[in-house]
Amino acid sequence: VEEIEKEKEETEEDFVDKYDFGEDWTETKEKNSGKGSKASIVVSGLTGTNNARSPRNANLMKRPTPSRAPAVTGVRQSSTTSTFGVPVSVGLGAKIRFTDRWSLGVGVNYSYLTRKFYGTYTEVDSEGNIDYSESADFRNNQHFIGIPVNAYFNIIANDRINFYTYAGGAVERCVADKYVMLGKDFTYSAKPKGVQWSVNVGLGVEFMLGKTVGIYLDPSLRYYFNCGQPSSIRTEQPLMLAFEAGLRFKI
């Protein structure tokens, strides 16, 4: 009688907690459309999930796990998930028409991103010794200033409606990255480095309200590159759907 051995393969899953600085939220671009050079005021919001996809399902209020990284002063996330707010951006820009079909838009915008998570604030002295450490729920607020640039191509353009497609990119810098310990009078300000690069493509429609004023809606797909920025909805979910709306004033 032949004996057949069945070998069982053991699978081991390693779970390593991520520790992130920073928070999350949005982005906006300014665009102007129509004939001639214009200035526009833009108010936009980013739609989609407020919770980025996570490879693990975990409790947001999970107790912190000791970090293997060297201790530094700052806030580290202990939970494996964050709750993100909807990104909000406002801006001012100009659009210059080169031909009946082509135009270029450039502007300046401000974006506000937020998130909540469970983490630990650690204060370390110059010799690397931990002077103070406390775990709690945190709210992270991030403020960005950016310069968007877009190229526009008119598909349909007349005195009443303008239907167009556009593509471009933006560079943004985080000018403030603040952490508030919920339930306590404590705020920590981090010092973010570098800039955030992104690209976008979309379709837009503008309805003229008069000879000099138009209202527009620009849905788009935007992708945020990994640029070492504070943790946010952009770093957790870099490909996002955005809706931008605003007014355009012909000059």
Short mmCIF file of C-alpha atoms in Angstrom, two decimals:
data_model
loop_
_atom_site.label_atom_id
_atom_site.label_comp_id
_atom_site.label_asym_id
_atom_site.label_seq_id
_atom_site.Cartn_x
_atom_site.Cartn_y
_atom_site.Cartn_z
CA VAL A 1 0.00 0.00 0.00
CA GLU A 2 1.43 3.29 -1.07
CA GLU A 3 1.30 6.10 1.46
CA ILE A 4 0.68 9.60 0.16
CA GLU A 5 1.75 12.49 2.31
CA LYS A 6 0.04 15.80 1.93
CA GLU A 7 2.18 18.73 2.87
CA LYS A 8 0.40 21.66 4.33
CA GLU A 9 1.72 25.08 3.46
CA GLU A 10 1.68 27.54 6.22
CA THR A 11 0.99 31.12 5.31
CA GLU A 12 2.14 33.84 7.58
CA GLU A 13 0.68 37.35 7.35
CA ASP A 14 2.69 40.23 8.66
CA PHE A 15 0.86 43.27 9.76
CA VAL A 16 2.93 46.42 10.02
CA ASP A 17 1.22 49.58 11.15
CA LYS A 18 1.77 52.70 9.16
CA TYR A 19 2.71 55.93 10.82
CA ASP A 20 1.86 59.03 8.86
CA PHE A 21 2.24 62.79 9.42
CA GLY A 22 -0.31 64.98 8.00
CA GLU A 23 -3.73 64.98 6.80
CA ASP A 24 -5.91 65.07 4.06
CA TRP A 25 -8.00 66.95 1.54
CA THR A 26 -8.38 68.67 -1.61
CA GLU A 27 -7.33 70.67 -4.38
CA THR A 28 -8.73 73.01 -6.89
CA LYS A 29 -7.82 74.65 -10.08
CA GLU A 30 -8.82 77.81 -11.63
CA LYS A 31 -9.95 77.98 -15.09
CA ASN A 32 -11.44 80.65 -17.25
CA SER A 33 -13.26 80.17 -20.44
CA GLY A 34 -14.78 82.08 -23.27
CA LYS A 35 -13.43 84.44 -25.76
CA GLY A 36 -10.71 86.86 -24.85
CA SER A 37 -8.80 87.33 -21.64
CA LYS A 38 -10.78 86.89 -18.41
CA ALA A 39 -10.52 86.78 -14.67
CA SER A 40 -12.46 84.20 -12.69
CA ILE A 41 -13.32 83.40 -9.10
CA VAL A 42 -13.50 79.67 -8.42
CA VAL A 43 -15.17 77.71 -5.66
CA SER A 44 -14.80 73.95 -5.91
CA GLY A 45 -15.16 70.77 -3.90
CA LEU A 46 -13.77 67.29 -4.34
CA THR A 47 -16.32 64.50 -4.48
CA GLY A 48 -15.84 60.81 -3.82
CA THR A 49 -15.19 58.69 -0.80
CA ASN A 50 -14.04 60.39 2.37
CA ASN A 51 -12.30 57.23 3.51
CA ALA A 52 -9.38 56.10 1.39
CA ARG A 53 -9.06 52.42 0.62
CA SER A 54 -7.08 50.48 3.17
CA PRO A 55 -5.43 47.05 2.81
CA ARG A 56 -6.71 46.18 6.25
CA ASN A 57 -9.94 46.67 8.14
CA ALA A 58 -9.08 48.06 11.53
CA ASN A 59 -10.63 49.98 14.36
CA LEU A 60 -10.00 53.71 14.09
CA MET A 61 -9.66 53.90 17.87
CA LYS A 62 -7.09 51.11 18.12
CA ARG A 63 -4.47 51.53 20.82
CA PRO A 64 -1.10 52.68 19.52
CA THR A 65 1.53 50.12 18.58
CA PRO A 66 5.15 50.89 19.50
CA SER A 67 7.08 52.39 16.59
CA ARG A 68 10.34 50.91 15.35
CA ALA A 69 11.42 54.28 13.95
CA PRO A 70 13.67 56.61 15.97
CA ALA A 71 11.74 58.95 18.25
CA VAL A 72 11.25 62.47 16.91
CA THR A 73 9.06 65.32 18.05
CA GLY A 74 5.72 65.19 16.26
CA VAL A 75 2.43 63.37 15.82
CA ARG A 76 2.28 59.80 14.53
CA GLN A 77 -0.83 57.97 13.47
CA SER A 78 -1.52 54.78 15.41
CA SER A 79 -4.78 53.72 13.76
CA THR A 80 -4.72 52.13 10.32
CA THR A 81 -7.50 54.32 8.95
CA SER A 82 -8.37 58.00 8.90
CA THR A 83 -11.61 59.92 8.45
CA PHE A 84 -11.20 62.54 5.72
CA GLY A 85 -13.19 65.70 5.18
CA VAL A 86 -14.26 66.92 1.75
CA PRO A 87 -11.52 69.04 0.15
CA VAL A 88 -12.41 72.69 -0.47
CA SER A 89 -10.60 75.14 -2.76
CA VAL A 90 -11.11 78.71 -3.87
CA GLY A 91 -9.10 80.72 -6.33
CA LEU A 92 -8.61 83.55 -8.75
CA GLY A 93 -7.29 83.19 -12.27
CA ALA A 94 -7.07 84.53 -15.81
CA LYS A 95 -7.67 82.95 -19.18
CA ILE A 96 -6.05 84.10 -22.40
CA ARG A 97 -7.47 83.16 -25.82
CA PHE A 98 -4.97 82.50 -28.59
CA THR A 99 -7.36 81.27 -31.29
CA ASP A 100 -11.08 80.55 -31.58
CA ARG A 101 -10.37 77.04 -30.31
CA TRP A 102 -7.36 77.29 -28.01
CA SER A 103 -6.79 79.21 -24.79
CA LEU A 104 -4.56 79.05 -21.70
CA GLY A 105 -5.62 79.50 -18.09
CA VAL A 106 -3.41 80.25 -15.09
CA GLY A 107 -4.22 81.30 -11.54
CA VAL A 108 -3.63 81.05 -7.81
CA ASN A 109 -5.74 78.97 -5.45
CA TYR A 110 -6.09 78.03 -1.79
CA SER A 111 -7.02 74.51 -0.67
CA TYR A 112 -8.08 73.25 2.74
CA LEU A 113 -7.76 69.57 3.68
CA THR A 114 -8.74 67.87 6.94
CA ARG A 115 -8.74 64.46 8.54
CA LYS A 116 -9.24 62.78 11.94
CA PHE A 117 -7.26 59.85 13.32
CA TYR A 118 -6.00 58.23 16.50
CA GLY A 119 -2.34 58.92 17.13
CA THR A 120 0.44 59.80 19.55
CA TYR A 121 2.22 63.07 20.14
CA THR A 122 5.83 62.62 21.22
CA GLU A 123 8.20 65.34 22.38
CA VAL A 124 11.91 64.53 22.15
CA ASP A 125 14.86 66.52 23.49
CA SER A 126 18.10 67.30 21.66
CA GLU A 127 19.67 64.04 22.86
CA GLY A 128 16.84 61.88 21.55
CA ASN A 129 15.20 61.25 24.92
CA ILE A 130 11.41 61.29 25.15
CA ASP A 131 10.28 64.11 27.43
CA TYR A 132 6.54 63.74 26.88
CA SER A 133 4.17 61.40 25.06
CA GLU A 134 0.38 61.19 24.88
CA SER A 135 -2.10 59.29 22.72
CA ALA A 136 -5.44 60.75 21.70
CA ASP A 137 -7.77 61.57 18.81
CA PHE A 138 -6.33 64.24 16.52
CA ARG A 139 -7.72 66.55 13.87
CA ASN A 140 -5.22 67.51 11.18
CA ASN A 141 -5.73 70.72 9.17
CA GLN A 142 -3.67 71.39 6.06
CA HIS A 143 -3.53 74.63 4.07
CA PHE A 144 -2.17 74.71 0.52
CA ILE A 145 -1.38 77.55 -1.89
CA GLY A 146 -1.14 76.47 -5.51
CA ILE A 147 -0.64 77.61 -9.09
CA PRO A 148 -2.80 75.75 -11.64
CA VAL A 149 -2.15 75.90 -15.40
CA ASN A 150 -4.57 74.50 -17.97
CA ALA A 151 -4.89 74.37 -21.76
CA TYR A 152 -8.49 74.62 -23.12
CA PHE A 153 -9.94 73.46 -26.43
CA ASN A 154 -13.40 74.71 -27.43
CA ILE A 155 -15.69 72.05 -28.91
CA ILE A 156 -18.78 74.24 -29.13
CA ALA A 157 -18.63 78.00 -28.56
CA ASN A 158 -21.27 80.68 -29.15
CA ASP A 159 -22.82 83.63 -27.35
CA ARG A 160 -24.87 81.43 -25.01
CA ILE A 161 -22.87 78.30 -24.26
CA ASN A 162 -19.31 77.09 -24.40
CA PHE A 163 -18.52 73.37 -24.26
CA TYR A 164 -14.83 72.49 -23.98
CA THR A 165 -12.20 70.00 -22.86
CA TYR A 166 -9.06 70.82 -20.92
CA ALA A 167 -5.91 69.34 -19.43
CA GLY A 168 -3.10 70.66 -17.28
CA GLY A 169 -1.42 70.49 -13.93
CA ALA A 170 -0.71 72.31 -10.71
CA VAL A 171 2.03 72.81 -8.17
CA GLU A 172 1.02 73.39 -4.53
CA ARG A 173 2.87 74.06 -1.32
CA CYS A 174 1.58 73.20 2.14
CA VAL A 175 1.92 76.44 4.11
CA ALA A 176 0.40 75.11 7.35
CA ASP A 177 0.11 71.59 8.79
CA LYS A 178 -1.57 71.72 12.22
CA TYR A 179 -2.60 68.94 14.61
CA VAL A 180 -5.24 69.54 17.27
CA MET A 181 -5.64 67.07 20.13
CA LEU A 182 -9.40 66.67 20.50
CA GLY A 183 -10.79 67.37 23.93
CA LYS A 184 -7.65 69.17 25.06
CA ASP A 185 -6.13 72.59 24.58
CA PHE A 186 -3.17 71.37 22.57
CA THR A 187 -1.99 72.22 19.04
CA TYR A 188 1.15 71.10 17.23
CA SER A 189 2.39 72.67 13.98
CA ALA A 190 4.58 70.55 11.71
CA LYS A 191 6.92 71.94 9.07
CA PRO A 192 6.10 70.31 5.72
CA LYS A 193 8.75 70.27 3.01
CA GLY A 194 8.64 70.13 -0.76
CA VAL A 195 5.67 70.71 -3.05
CA GLN A 196 2.72 68.72 -4.36
CA TRP A 197 2.54 68.10 -8.12
CA SER A 198 -0.65 67.00 -9.85
CA VAL A 199 -2.15 66.62 -13.31
CA ASN A 200 -5.76 66.73 -14.46
CA VAL A 201 -8.01 66.24 -17.48
CA GLY A 202 -11.69 67.06 -17.84
CA LEU A 203 -14.68 68.46 -19.67
CA GLY A 204 -16.36 71.78 -18.96
CA VAL A 205 -19.44 73.78 -19.85
CA GLU A 206 -20.05 77.51 -19.45
CA PHE A 207 -23.40 79.28 -19.63
CA MET A 208 -23.34 82.99 -20.37
CA LEU A 209 -25.48 85.11 -18.05
CA GLY A 210 -24.76 88.23 -20.06
CA LYS A 211 -22.15 89.64 -22.38
CA THR A 212 -19.44 89.71 -19.71
CA VAL A 213 -20.43 87.12 -17.05
CA GLY A 214 -20.61 83.35 -17.31
CA ILE A 215 -21.16 80.50 -14.85
CA TYR A 216 -19.30 77.22 -15.41
CA LEU A 217 -18.92 73.65 -14.18
CA ASP A 218 -15.68 71.71 -14.73
CA PRO A 219 -15.71 68.02 -13.69
CA SER A 220 -12.29 66.42 -13.92
CA LEU A 221 -10.05 63.50 -13.01
CA ARG A 222 -6.98 64.52 -11.01
CA TYR A 223 -3.90 62.56 -10.06
CA TYR A 224 -1.58 63.57 -7.22
CA PHE A 225 2.00 62.35 -7.44
CA ASN A 226 3.88 60.92 -4.47
CA CYS A 227 5.92 63.97 -3.42
CA GLY A 228 6.52 63.22 0.25
CA GLN A 229 3.69 65.45 1.43
CA PRO A 230 1.80 65.12 4.75
CA SER A 231 -0.69 62.25 4.84
CA SER A 232 -4.06 63.23 3.38
CA ILE A 233 -6.84 62.00 1.11
CA ARG A 234 -4.47 62.89 -1.74
CA THR A 235 -1.71 60.56 -0.53
CA GLU A 236 -4.14 57.75 0.33
CA GLN A 237 -6.23 58.04 -2.83
CA PRO A 238 -4.17 59.88 -5.47
CA LEU A 239 -6.65 59.45 -8.35
CA MET A 240 -9.70 61.54 -7.56
CA LEU A 241 -12.85 62.90 -9.16
CA ALA A 242 -13.34 66.65 -8.71
CA PHE A 243 -16.05 69.16 -9.52
CA GLU A 244 -15.14 72.79 -9.90
CA ALA A 245 -17.68 75.58 -10.30
CA GLY A 246 -17.36 79.33 -10.51
CA LEU A 247 -17.86 82.61 -12.33
CA ARG A 248 -15.92 84.01 -15.25
CA PHE A 249 -15.81 87.69 -16.02
CA LYS A 250 -14.74 88.84 -19.46
CA ILE A 251 -12.32 91.75 -19.43
#
